[in-house]
Coordinates of C-alpha atoms (C1' of nucleotides) in Angstrom, one line a residue:
Chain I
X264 CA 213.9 -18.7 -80.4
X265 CA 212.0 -15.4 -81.3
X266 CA 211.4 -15.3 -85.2
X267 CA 211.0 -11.8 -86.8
X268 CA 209.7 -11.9 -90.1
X269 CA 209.8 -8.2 -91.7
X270 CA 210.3 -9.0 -95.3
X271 CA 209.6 -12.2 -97.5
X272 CA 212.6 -13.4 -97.1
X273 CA 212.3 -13.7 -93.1
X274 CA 209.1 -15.3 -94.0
X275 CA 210.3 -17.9 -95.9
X276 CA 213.5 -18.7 -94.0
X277 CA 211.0 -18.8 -91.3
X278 CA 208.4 -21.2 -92.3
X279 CA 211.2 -23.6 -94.0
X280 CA 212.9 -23.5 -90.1
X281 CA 209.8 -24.5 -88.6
X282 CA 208.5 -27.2 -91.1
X283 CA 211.7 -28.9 -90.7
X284 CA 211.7 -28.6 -86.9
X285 CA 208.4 -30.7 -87.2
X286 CA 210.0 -33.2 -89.8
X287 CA 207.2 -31.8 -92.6
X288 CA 208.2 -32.6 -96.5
X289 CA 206.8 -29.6 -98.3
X290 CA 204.3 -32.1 -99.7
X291 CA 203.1 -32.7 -96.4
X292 CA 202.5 -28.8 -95.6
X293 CA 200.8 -28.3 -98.8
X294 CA 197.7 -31.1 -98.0
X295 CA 197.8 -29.8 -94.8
X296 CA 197.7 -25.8 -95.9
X297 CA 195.5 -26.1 -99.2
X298 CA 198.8 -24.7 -100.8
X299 CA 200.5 -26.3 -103.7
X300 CA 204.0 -27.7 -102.9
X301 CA 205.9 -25.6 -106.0
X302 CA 204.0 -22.3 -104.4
X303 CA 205.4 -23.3 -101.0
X304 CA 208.7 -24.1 -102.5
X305 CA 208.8 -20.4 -103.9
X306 CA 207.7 -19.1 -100.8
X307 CA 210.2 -20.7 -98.8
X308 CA 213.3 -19.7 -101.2
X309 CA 212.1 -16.2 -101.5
X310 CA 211.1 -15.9 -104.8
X311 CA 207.4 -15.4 -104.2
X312 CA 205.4 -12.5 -102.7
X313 CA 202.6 -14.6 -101.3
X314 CA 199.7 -12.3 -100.8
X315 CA 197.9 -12.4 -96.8
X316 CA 195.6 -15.1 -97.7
X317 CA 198.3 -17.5 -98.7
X318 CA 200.1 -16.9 -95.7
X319 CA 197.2 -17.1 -93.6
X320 CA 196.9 -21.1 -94.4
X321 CA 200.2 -21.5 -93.8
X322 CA 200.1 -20.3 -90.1
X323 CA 197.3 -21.9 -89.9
X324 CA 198.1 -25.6 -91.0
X325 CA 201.8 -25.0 -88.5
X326 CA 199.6 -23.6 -85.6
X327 CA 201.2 -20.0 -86.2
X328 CA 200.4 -16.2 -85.8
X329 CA 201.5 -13.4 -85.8
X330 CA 202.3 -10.9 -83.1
X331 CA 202.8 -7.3 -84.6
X332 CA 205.8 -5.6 -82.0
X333 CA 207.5 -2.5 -82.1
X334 CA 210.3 -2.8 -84.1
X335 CA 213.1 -4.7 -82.1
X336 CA 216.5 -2.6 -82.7
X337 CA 218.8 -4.5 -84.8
X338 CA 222.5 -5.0 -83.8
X339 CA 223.2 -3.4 -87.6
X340 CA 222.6 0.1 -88.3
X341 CA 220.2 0.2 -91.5
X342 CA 222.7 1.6 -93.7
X343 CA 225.3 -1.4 -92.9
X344 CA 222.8 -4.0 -93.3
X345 CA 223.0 -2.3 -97.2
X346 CA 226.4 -3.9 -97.3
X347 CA 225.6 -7.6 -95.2
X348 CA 222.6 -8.5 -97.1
X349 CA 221.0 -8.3 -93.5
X350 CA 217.6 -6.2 -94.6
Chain Q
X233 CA 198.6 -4.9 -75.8
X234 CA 199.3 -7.5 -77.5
X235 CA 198.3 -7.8 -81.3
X236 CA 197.2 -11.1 -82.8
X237 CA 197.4 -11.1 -86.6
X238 CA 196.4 -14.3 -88.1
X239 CA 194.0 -13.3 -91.3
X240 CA 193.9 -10.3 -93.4
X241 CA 190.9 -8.9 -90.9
X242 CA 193.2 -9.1 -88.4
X243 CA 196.0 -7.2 -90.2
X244 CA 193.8 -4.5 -91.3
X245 CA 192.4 -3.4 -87.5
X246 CA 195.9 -3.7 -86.2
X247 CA 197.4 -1.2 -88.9
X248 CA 194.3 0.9 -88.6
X249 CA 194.4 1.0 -84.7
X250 CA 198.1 1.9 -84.6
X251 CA 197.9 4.5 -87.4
X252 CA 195.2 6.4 -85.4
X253 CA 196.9 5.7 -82.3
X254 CA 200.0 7.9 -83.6
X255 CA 197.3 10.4 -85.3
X256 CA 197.9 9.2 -88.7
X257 CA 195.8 9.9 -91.5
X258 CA 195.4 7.3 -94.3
X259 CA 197.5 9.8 -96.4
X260 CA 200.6 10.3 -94.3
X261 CA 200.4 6.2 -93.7
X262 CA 200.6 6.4 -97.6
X263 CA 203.7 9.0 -98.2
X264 CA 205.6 7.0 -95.4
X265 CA 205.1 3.7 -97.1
X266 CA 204.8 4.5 -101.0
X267 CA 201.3 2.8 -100.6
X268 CA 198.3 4.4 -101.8
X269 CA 195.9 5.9 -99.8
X270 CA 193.3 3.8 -101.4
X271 CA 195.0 0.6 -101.3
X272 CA 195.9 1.3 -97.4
X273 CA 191.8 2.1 -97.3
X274 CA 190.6 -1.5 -98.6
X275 CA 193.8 -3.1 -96.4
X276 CA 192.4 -1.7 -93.6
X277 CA 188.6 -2.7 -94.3
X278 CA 189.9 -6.8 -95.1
X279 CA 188.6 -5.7 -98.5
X280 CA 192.0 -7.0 -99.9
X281 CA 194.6 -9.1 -100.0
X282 CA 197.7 -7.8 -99.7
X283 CA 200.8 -9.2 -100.5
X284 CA 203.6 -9.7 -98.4
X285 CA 205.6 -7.0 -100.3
X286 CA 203.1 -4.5 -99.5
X287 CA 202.9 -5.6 -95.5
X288 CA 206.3 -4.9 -95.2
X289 CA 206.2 -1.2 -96.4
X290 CA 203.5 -0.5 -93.9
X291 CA 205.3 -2.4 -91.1
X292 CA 208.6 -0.8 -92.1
X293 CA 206.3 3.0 -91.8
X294 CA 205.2 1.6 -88.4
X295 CA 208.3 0.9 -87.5
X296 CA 206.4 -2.3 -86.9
X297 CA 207.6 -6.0 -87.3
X298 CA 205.8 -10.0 -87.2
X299 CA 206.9 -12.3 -84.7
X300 CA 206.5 -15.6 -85.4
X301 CA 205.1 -17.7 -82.5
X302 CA 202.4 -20.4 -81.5
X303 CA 199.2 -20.0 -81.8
X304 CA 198.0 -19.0 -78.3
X305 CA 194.7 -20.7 -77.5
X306 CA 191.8 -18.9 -77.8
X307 CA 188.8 -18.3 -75.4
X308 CA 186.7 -19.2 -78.3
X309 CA 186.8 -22.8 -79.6
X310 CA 187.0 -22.4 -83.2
X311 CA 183.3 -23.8 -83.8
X312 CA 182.0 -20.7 -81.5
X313 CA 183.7 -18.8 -83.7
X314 CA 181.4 -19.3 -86.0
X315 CA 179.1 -17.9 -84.5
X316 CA 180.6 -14.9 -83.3
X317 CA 182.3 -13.7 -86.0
X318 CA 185.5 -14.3 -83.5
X319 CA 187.4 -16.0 -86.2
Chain N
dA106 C1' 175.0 23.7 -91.2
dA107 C1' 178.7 24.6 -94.4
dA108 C1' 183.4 23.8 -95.5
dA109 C1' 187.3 21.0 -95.3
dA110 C1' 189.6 16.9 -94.5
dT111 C1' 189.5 12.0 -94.4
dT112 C1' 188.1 7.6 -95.9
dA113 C1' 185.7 4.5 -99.1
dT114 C1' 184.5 2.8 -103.5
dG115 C1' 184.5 2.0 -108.4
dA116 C1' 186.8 1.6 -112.9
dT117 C1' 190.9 0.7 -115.9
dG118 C1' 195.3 -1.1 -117.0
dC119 C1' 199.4 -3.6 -116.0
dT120 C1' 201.6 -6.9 -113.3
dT121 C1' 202.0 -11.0 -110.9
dA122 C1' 200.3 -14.7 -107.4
dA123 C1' 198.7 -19.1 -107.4
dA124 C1' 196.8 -23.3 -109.5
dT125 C1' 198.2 -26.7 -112.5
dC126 C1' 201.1 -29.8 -115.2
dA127 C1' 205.6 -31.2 -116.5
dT128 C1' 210.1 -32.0 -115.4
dA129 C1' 214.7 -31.0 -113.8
dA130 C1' 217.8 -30.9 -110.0
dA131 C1' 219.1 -32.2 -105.5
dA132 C1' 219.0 -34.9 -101.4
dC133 C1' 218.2 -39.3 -99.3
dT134 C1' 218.2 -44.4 -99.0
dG135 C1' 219.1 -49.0 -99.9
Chain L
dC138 C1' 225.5 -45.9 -107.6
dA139 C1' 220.7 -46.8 -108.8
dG140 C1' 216.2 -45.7 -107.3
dT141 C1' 213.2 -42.9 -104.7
dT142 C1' 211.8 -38.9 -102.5
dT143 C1' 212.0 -34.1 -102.0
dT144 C1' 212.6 -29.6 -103.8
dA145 C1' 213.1 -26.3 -107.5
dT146 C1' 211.9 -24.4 -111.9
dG147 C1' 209.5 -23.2 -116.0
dA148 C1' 205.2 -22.6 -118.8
dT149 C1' 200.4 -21.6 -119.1
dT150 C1' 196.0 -19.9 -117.4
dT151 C1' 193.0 -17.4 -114.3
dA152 C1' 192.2 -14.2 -110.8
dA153 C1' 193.4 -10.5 -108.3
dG154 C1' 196.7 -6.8 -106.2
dC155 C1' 198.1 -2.3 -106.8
dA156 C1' 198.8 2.2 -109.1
dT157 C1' 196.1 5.6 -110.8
dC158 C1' 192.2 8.8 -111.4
dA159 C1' 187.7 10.2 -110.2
dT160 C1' 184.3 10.8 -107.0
dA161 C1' 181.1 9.4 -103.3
dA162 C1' 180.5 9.0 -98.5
dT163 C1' 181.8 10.0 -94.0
dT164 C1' 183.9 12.5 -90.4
dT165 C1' 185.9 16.5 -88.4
dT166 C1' 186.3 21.3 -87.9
dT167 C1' 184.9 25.9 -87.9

DNA sequence: AAAAATTATGATGCTTAAATCATAAAACTG
DNA sequence: CAGTTTTATGATTTAAGCATCATAATTTTT
């Protein structure tokens, strides 16, 4: 299943997916990453803007990169995804 | 071709190769994105660190977007990397 | 080569990420 | 349900991103 991760919200919902698909505590991620659980906890939720670096040990410590694509069109039109939540 | 981002190096010659491959000056980047043409300058050098707020205003001026995947192996194990400056 | 455009760099100020510690809240487990 | 594990949150400190301005260095154009 093809994660797109545009904002930091896609980032955390993505990372949360994956740890869990590996049976990883958040604990576990952090020895593995170098990052501190509470920072991964705010990652994961959203409320942190981690900066390149941060992210670049969490791909790391799941096996993970990037691939930068052309924009994949979305089944909602910008403008709607103003009322879904979507963007 | 297929772009790799893993570390901020890696971000900053993707977003400076597409950018010149649409004929974009570091300025136009900027007014499309909100970020300063300075900024973009030391994102595209690996001179900083950007946050994740500030990728996604250059992806969403690319019309550019991450996908998540596994790490493909490389040619280079990473102890040659050290050497070549692959990593 | 001179002029113009583009990119790089350096400083300042404000904001905030991340480390760190403490603990609260939620989710499991026996 | 009590106890444990896991996750979330809040405060403090330090370091750094980004806006902003100024200007230097480089590249492109004429």
């Amino acid at each position: 299943m093809k994660r797109l991760v545009r904002t930091k919200k896609d980032l955390g919902n993505s990372i949360r997916e994956i740890r869990l698909e590996r049976d990883m505590t958040q604990k576990e991620l952090a020895n593995l990453s170098g990052i501190w659980q509470e920072t991964i906890s705010k990652i994961e939720t959203g409320t942190a803007n981690p900066r390149m670096g941060t992210i670049s040990l969490l791909l790391s410590a799941l096996d993970l990169e990037f691939v930068l694509t052309p924009r994949s069109k979305s089944s909602l039109k910008d403008w709607e995804k103003i009322f879904t939540n979507g963007l």
